[in-house]
mmCIF file with all atom_site columns, C-alpha atoms in Angstrom:
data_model
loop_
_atom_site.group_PDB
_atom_site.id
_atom_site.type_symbol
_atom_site.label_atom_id
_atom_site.label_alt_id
_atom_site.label_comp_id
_atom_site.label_asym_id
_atom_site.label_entity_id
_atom_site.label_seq_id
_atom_site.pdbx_PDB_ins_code
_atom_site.Cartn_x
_atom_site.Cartn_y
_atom_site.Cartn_z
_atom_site.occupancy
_atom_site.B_iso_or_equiv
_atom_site.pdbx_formal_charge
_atom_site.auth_seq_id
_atom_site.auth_comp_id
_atom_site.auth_asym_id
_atom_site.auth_atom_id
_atom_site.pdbx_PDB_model_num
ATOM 1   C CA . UNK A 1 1   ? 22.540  20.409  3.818  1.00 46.00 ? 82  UNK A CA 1
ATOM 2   C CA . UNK A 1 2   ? 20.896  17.691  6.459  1.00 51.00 ? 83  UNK A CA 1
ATOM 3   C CA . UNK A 1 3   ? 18.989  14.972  4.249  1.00 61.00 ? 84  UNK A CA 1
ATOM 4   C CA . UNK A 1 4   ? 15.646  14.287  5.443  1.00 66.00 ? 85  UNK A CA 1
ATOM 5   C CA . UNK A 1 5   ? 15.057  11.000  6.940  1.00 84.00 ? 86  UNK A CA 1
ATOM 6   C CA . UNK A 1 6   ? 11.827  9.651   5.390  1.00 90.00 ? 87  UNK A CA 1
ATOM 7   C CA . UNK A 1 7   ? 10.069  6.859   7.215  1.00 97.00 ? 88  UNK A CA 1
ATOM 8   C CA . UNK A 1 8   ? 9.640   3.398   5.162  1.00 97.00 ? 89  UNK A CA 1
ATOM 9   C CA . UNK A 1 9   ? 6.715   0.975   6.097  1.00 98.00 ? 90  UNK A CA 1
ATOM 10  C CA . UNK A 1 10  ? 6.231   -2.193  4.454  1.00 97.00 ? 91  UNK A CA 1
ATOM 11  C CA . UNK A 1 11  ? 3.441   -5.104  5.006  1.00 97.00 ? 92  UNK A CA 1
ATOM 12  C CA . UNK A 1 12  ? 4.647   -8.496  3.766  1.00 95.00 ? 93  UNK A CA 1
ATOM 13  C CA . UNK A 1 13  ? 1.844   -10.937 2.656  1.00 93.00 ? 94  UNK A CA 1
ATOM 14  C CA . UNK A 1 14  ? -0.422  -11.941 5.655  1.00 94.00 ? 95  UNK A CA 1
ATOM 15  C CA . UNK A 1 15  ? -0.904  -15.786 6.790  1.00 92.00 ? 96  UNK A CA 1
ATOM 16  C CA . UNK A 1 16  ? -2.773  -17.090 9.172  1.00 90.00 ? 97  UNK A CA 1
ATOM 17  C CA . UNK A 1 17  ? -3.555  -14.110 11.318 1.00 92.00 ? 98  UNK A CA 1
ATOM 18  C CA . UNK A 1 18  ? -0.133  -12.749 11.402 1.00 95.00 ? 99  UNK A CA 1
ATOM 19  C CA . UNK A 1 19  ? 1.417   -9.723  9.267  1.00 96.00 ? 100 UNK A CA 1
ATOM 20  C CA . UNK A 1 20  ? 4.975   -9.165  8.507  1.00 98.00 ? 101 UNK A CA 1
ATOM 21  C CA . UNK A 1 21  ? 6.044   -5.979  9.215  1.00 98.00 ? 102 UNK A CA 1
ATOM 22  C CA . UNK A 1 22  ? 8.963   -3.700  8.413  1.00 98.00 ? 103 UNK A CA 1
ATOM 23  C CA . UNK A 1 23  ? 9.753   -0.128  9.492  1.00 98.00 ? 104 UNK A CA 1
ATOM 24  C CA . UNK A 1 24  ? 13.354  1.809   8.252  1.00 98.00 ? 105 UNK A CA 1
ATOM 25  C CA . UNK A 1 25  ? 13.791  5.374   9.609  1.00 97.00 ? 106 UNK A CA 1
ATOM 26  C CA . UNK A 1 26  ? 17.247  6.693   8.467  1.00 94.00 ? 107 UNK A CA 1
ATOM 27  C CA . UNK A 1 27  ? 19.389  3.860   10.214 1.00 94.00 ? 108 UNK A CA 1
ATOM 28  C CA . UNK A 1 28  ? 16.549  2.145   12.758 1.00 97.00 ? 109 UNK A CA 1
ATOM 29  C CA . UNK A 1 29  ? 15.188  -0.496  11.142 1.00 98.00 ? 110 UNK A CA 1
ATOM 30  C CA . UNK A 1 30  ? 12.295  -2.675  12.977 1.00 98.00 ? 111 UNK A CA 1
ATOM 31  C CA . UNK A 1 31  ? 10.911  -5.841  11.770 1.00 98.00 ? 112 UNK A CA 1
ATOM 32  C CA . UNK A 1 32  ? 7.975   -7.577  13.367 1.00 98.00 ? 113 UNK A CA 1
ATOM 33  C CA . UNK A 1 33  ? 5.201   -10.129 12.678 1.00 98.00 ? 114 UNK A CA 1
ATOM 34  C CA . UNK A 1 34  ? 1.918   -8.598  14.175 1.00 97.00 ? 115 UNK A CA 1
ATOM 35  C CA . UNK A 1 35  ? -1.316  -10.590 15.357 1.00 96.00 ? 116 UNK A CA 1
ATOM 36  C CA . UNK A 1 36  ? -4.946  -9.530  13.863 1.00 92.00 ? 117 UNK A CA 1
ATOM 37  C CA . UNK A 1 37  ? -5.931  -10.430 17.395 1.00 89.00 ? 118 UNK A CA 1
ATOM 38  C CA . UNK A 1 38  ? -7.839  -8.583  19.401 1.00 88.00 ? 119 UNK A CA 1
ATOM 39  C CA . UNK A 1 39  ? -7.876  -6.245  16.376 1.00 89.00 ? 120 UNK A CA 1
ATOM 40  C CA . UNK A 1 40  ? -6.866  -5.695  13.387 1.00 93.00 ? 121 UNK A CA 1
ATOM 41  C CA . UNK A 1 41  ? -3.781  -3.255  13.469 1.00 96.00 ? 122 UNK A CA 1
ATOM 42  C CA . UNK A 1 42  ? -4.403  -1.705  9.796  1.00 96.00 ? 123 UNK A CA 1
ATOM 43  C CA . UNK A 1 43  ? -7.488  -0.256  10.718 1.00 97.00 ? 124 UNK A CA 1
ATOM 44  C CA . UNK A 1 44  ? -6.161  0.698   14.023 1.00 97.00 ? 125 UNK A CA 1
ATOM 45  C CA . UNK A 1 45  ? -3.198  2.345   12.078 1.00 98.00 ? 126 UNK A CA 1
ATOM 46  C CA . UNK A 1 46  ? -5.567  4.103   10.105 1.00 98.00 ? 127 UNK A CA 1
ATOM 47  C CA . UNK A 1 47  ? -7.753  5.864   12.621 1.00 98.00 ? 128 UNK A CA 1
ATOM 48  C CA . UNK A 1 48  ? -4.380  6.996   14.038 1.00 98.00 ? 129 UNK A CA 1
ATOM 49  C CA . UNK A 1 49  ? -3.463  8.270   11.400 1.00 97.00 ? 130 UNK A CA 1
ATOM 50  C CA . UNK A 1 50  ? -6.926  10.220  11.291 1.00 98.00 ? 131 UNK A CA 1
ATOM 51  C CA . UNK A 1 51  ? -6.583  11.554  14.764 1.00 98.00 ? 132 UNK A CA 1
ATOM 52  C CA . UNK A 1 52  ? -2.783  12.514  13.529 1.00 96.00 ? 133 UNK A CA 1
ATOM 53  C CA . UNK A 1 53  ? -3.965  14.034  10.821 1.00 95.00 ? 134 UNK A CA 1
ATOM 54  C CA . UNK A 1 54  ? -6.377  16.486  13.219 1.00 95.00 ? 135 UNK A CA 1
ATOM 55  C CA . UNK A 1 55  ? -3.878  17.144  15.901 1.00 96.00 ? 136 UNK A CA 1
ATOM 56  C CA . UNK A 1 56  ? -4.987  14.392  18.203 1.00 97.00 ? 137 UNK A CA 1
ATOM 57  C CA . UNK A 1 57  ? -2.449  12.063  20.128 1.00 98.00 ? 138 UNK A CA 1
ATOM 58  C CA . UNK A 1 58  ? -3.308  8.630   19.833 1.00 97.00 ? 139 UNK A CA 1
ATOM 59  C CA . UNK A 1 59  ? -1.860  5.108   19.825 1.00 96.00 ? 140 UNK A CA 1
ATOM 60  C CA . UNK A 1 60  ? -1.616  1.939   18.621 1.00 96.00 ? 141 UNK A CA 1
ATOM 61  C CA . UNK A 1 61  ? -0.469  -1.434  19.675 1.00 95.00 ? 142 UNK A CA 1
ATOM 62  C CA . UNK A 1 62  ? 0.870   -4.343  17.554 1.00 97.00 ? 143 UNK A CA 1
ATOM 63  C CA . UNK A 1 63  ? 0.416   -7.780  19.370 1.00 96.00 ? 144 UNK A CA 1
ATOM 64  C CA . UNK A 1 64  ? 3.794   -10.061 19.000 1.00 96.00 ? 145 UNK A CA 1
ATOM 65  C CA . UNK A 1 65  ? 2.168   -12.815 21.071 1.00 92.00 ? 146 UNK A CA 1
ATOM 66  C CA . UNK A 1 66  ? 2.993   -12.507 24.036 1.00 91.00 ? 147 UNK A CA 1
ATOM 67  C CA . UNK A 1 67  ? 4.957   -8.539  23.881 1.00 95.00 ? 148 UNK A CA 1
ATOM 68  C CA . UNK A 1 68  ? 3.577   -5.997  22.090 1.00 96.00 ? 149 UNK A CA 1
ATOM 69  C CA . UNK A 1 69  ? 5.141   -2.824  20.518 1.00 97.00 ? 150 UNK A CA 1
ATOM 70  C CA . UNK A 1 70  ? 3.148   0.613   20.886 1.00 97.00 ? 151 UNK A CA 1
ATOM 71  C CA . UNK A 1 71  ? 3.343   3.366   18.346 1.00 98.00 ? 152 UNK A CA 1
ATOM 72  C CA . UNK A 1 72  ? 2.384   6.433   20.158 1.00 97.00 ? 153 UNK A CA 1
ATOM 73  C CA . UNK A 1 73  ? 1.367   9.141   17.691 1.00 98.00 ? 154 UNK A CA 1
ATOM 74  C CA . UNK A 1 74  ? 2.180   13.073  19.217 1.00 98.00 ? 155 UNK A CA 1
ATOM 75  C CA . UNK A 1 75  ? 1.422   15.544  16.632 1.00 96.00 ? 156 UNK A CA 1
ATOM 76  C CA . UNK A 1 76  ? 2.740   18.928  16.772 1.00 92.00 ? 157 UNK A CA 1
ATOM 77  C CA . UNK A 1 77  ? 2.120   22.215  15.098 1.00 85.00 ? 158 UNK A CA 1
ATOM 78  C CA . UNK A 1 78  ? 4.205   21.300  11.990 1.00 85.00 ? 159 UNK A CA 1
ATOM 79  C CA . UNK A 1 79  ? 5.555   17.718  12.933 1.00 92.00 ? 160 UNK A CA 1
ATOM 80  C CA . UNK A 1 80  ? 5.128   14.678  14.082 1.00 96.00 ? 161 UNK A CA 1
ATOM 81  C CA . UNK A 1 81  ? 6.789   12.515  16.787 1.00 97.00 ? 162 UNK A CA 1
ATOM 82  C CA . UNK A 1 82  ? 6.325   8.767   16.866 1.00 98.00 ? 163 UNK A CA 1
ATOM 83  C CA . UNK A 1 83  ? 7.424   6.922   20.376 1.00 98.00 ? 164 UNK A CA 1
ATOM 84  C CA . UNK A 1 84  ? 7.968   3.322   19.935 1.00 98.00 ? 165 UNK A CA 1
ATOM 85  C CA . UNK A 1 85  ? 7.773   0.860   22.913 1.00 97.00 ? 166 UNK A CA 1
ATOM 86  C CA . UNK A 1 86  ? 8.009   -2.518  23.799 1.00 96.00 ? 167 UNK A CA 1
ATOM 87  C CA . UNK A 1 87  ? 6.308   -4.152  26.805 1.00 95.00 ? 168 UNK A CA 1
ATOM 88  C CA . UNK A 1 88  ? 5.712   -8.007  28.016 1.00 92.00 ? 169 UNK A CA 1
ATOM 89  C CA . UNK A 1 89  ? 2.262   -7.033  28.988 1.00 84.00 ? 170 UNK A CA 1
ATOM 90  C CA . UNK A 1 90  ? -0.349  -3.640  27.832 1.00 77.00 ? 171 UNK A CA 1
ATOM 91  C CA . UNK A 1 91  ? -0.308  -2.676  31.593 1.00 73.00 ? 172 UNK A CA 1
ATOM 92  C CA . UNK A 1 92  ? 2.801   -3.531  32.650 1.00 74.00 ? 173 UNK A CA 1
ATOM 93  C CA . UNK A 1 93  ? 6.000   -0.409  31.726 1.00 88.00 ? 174 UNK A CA 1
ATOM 94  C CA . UNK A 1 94  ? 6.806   0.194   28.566 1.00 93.00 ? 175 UNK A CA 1
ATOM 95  C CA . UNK A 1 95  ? 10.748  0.225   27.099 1.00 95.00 ? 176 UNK A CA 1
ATOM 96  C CA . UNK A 1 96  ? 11.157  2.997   24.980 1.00 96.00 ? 177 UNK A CA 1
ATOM 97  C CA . UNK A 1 97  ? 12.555  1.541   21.724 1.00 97.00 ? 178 UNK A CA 1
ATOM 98  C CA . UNK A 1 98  ? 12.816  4.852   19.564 1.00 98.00 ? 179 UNK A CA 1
ATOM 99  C CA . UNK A 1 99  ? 11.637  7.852   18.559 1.00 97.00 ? 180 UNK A CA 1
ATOM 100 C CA . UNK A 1 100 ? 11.193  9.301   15.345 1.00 96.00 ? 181 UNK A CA 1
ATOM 101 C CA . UNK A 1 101 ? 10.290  12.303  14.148 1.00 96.00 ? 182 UNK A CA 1
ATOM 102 C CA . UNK A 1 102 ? 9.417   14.569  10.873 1.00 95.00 ? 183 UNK A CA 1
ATOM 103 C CA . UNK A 1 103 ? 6.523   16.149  9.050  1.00 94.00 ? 184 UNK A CA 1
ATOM 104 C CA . UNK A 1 104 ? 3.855   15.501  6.905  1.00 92.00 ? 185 UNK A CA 1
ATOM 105 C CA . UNK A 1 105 ? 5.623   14.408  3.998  1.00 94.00 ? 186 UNK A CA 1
ATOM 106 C CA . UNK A 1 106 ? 8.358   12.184  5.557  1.00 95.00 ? 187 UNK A CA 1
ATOM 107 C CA . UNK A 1 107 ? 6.016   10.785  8.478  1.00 96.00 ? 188 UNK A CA 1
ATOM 108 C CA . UNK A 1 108 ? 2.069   10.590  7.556  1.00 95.00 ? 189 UNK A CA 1
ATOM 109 C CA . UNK A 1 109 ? 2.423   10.045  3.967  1.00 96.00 ? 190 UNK A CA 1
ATOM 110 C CA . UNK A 1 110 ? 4.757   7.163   3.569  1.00 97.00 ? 191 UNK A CA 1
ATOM 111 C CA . UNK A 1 111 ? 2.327   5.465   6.337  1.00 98.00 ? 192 UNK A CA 1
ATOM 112 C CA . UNK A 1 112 ? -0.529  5.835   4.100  1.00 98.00 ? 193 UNK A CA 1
ATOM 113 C CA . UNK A 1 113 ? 1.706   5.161   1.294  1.00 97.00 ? 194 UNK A CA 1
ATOM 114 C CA . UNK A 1 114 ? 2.254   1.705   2.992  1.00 97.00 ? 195 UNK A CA 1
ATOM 115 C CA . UNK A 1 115 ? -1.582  1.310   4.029  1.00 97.00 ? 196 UNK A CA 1
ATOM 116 C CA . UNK A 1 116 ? -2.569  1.585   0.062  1.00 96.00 ? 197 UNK A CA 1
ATOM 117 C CA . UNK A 1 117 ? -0.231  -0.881  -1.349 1.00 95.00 ? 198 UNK A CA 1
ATOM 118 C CA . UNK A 1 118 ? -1.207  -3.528  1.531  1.00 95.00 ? 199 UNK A CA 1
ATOM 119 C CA . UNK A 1 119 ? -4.942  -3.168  0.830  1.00 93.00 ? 200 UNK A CA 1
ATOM 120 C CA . UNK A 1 120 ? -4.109  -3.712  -2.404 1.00 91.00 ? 201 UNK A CA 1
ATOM 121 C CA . UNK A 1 121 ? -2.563  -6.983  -1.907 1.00 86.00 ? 202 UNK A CA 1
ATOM 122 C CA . UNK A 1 122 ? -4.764  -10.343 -2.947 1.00 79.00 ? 203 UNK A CA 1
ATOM 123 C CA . UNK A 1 123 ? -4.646  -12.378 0.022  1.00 73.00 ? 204 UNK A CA 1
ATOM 124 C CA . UNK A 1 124 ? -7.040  -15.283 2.011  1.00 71.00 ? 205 UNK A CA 1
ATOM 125 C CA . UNK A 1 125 ? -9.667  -13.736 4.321  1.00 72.00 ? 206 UNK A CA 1
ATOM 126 C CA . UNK A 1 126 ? -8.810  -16.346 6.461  1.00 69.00 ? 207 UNK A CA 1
ATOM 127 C CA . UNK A 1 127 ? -5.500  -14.823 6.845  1.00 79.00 ? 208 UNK A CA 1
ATOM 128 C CA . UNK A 1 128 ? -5.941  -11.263 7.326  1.00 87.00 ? 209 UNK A CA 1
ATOM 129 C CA . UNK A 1 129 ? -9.198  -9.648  6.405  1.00 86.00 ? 210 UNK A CA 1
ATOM 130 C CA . UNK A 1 130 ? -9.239  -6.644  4.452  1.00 86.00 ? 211 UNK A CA 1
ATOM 131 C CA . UNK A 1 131 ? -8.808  -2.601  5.527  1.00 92.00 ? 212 UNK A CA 1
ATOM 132 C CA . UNK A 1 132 ? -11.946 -1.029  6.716  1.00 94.00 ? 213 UNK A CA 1
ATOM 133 C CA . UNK A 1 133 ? -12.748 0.606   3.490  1.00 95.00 ? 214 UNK A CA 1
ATOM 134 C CA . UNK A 1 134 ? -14.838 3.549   5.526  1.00 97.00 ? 215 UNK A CA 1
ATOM 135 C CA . UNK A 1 135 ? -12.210 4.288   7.518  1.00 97.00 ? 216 UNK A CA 1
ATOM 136 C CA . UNK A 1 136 ? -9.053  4.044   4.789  1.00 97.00 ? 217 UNK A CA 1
ATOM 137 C CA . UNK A 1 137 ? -11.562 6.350   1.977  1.00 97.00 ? 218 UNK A CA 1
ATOM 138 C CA . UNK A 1 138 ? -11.996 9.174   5.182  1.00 97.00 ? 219 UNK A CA 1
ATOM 139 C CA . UNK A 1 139 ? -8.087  8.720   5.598  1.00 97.00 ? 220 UNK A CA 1
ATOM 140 C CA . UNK A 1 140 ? -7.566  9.279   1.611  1.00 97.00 ? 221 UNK A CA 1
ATOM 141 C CA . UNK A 1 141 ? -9.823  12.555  1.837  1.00 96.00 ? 222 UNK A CA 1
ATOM 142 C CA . UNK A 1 142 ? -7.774  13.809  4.760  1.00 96.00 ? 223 UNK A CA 1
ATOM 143 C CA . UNK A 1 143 ? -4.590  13.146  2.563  1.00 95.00 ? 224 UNK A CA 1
ATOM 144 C CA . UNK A 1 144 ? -5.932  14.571  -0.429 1.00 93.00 ? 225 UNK A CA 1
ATOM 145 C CA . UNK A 1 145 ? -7.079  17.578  1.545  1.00 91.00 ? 226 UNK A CA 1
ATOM 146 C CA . UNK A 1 146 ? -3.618  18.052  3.292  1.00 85.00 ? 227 UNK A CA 1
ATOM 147 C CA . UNK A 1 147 ? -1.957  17.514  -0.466 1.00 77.00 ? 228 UNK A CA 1
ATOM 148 C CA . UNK A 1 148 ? -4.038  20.690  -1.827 1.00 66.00 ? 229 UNK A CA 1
ATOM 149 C CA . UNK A 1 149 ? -3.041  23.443  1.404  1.00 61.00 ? 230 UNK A CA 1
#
């Protein structure tokens, strides 16, 4: 029997402006810090995961300072697909890093998982302000929805 790869995401403590980040997907493993400027790539994450979560392709980008990686979200009919990119500038061609891909369980959910536990972290407004409470409670009601079909 295949084992399932499950998708790990982890948010380290913000400072000044910039998050640690860590992905693991079977044996890919992607580490990152990620700017809050222009935006603030939790919330970002979390509408994507909305769309996601209603069959809508979407993406978005993390800002190294001066690359960027892009996490373009392609939902299917009973999966998900995640392409990861790097580029040296938004408009400029984007290197396919990886591609993962699973459902619900081993995809959305340990994304949200990983969304909860950050906005539950104490840290410094001046570092990283918090997740969009709107927007993570209409995610959580999505989840909970998706849990009880």
């Amino acid at each position: 029997m295949t084992e399932v790869k499950k998708l790990k995401l982890v948010f380290g403590n913000p400072e000044n402006g910039w998050l640690p980040t860590e992905l693991k997907f079977g044996d890919f493993e992607l580490n990152f810090s990620a700017s809050n400027i222009p935006e603030n790539p939790i919330n970002k994450l979390c509408s994507s995961l909305i769309l996601a979560l209603n069959g809508i392709e979407s993406e978005i980008i993390w800002n190294l300072e001066p690359q960027y990686y892009i996490f373009e979200f392609r939902p299917r009919t009973r999966d998900i697909s995640i392409l990861i990119s790097k580029s040296e500038d938004i408009t400029e061609y984007r290197n396919p890093v990886y591609e993962l891909a699973g459902d619900y369980e081993s995809i959305i959910l340990p994304i949200y998982r990983g969304i909860k536990k950050f906005n539950a972290l104490e840290s410094d407004k001046v570092d990283w302000a918090k997740v969009d409470q709107i927007r993570l409670k209409k995610l959580t009601k999505l989840i909970k929805e998706r849990k009880t079909t």
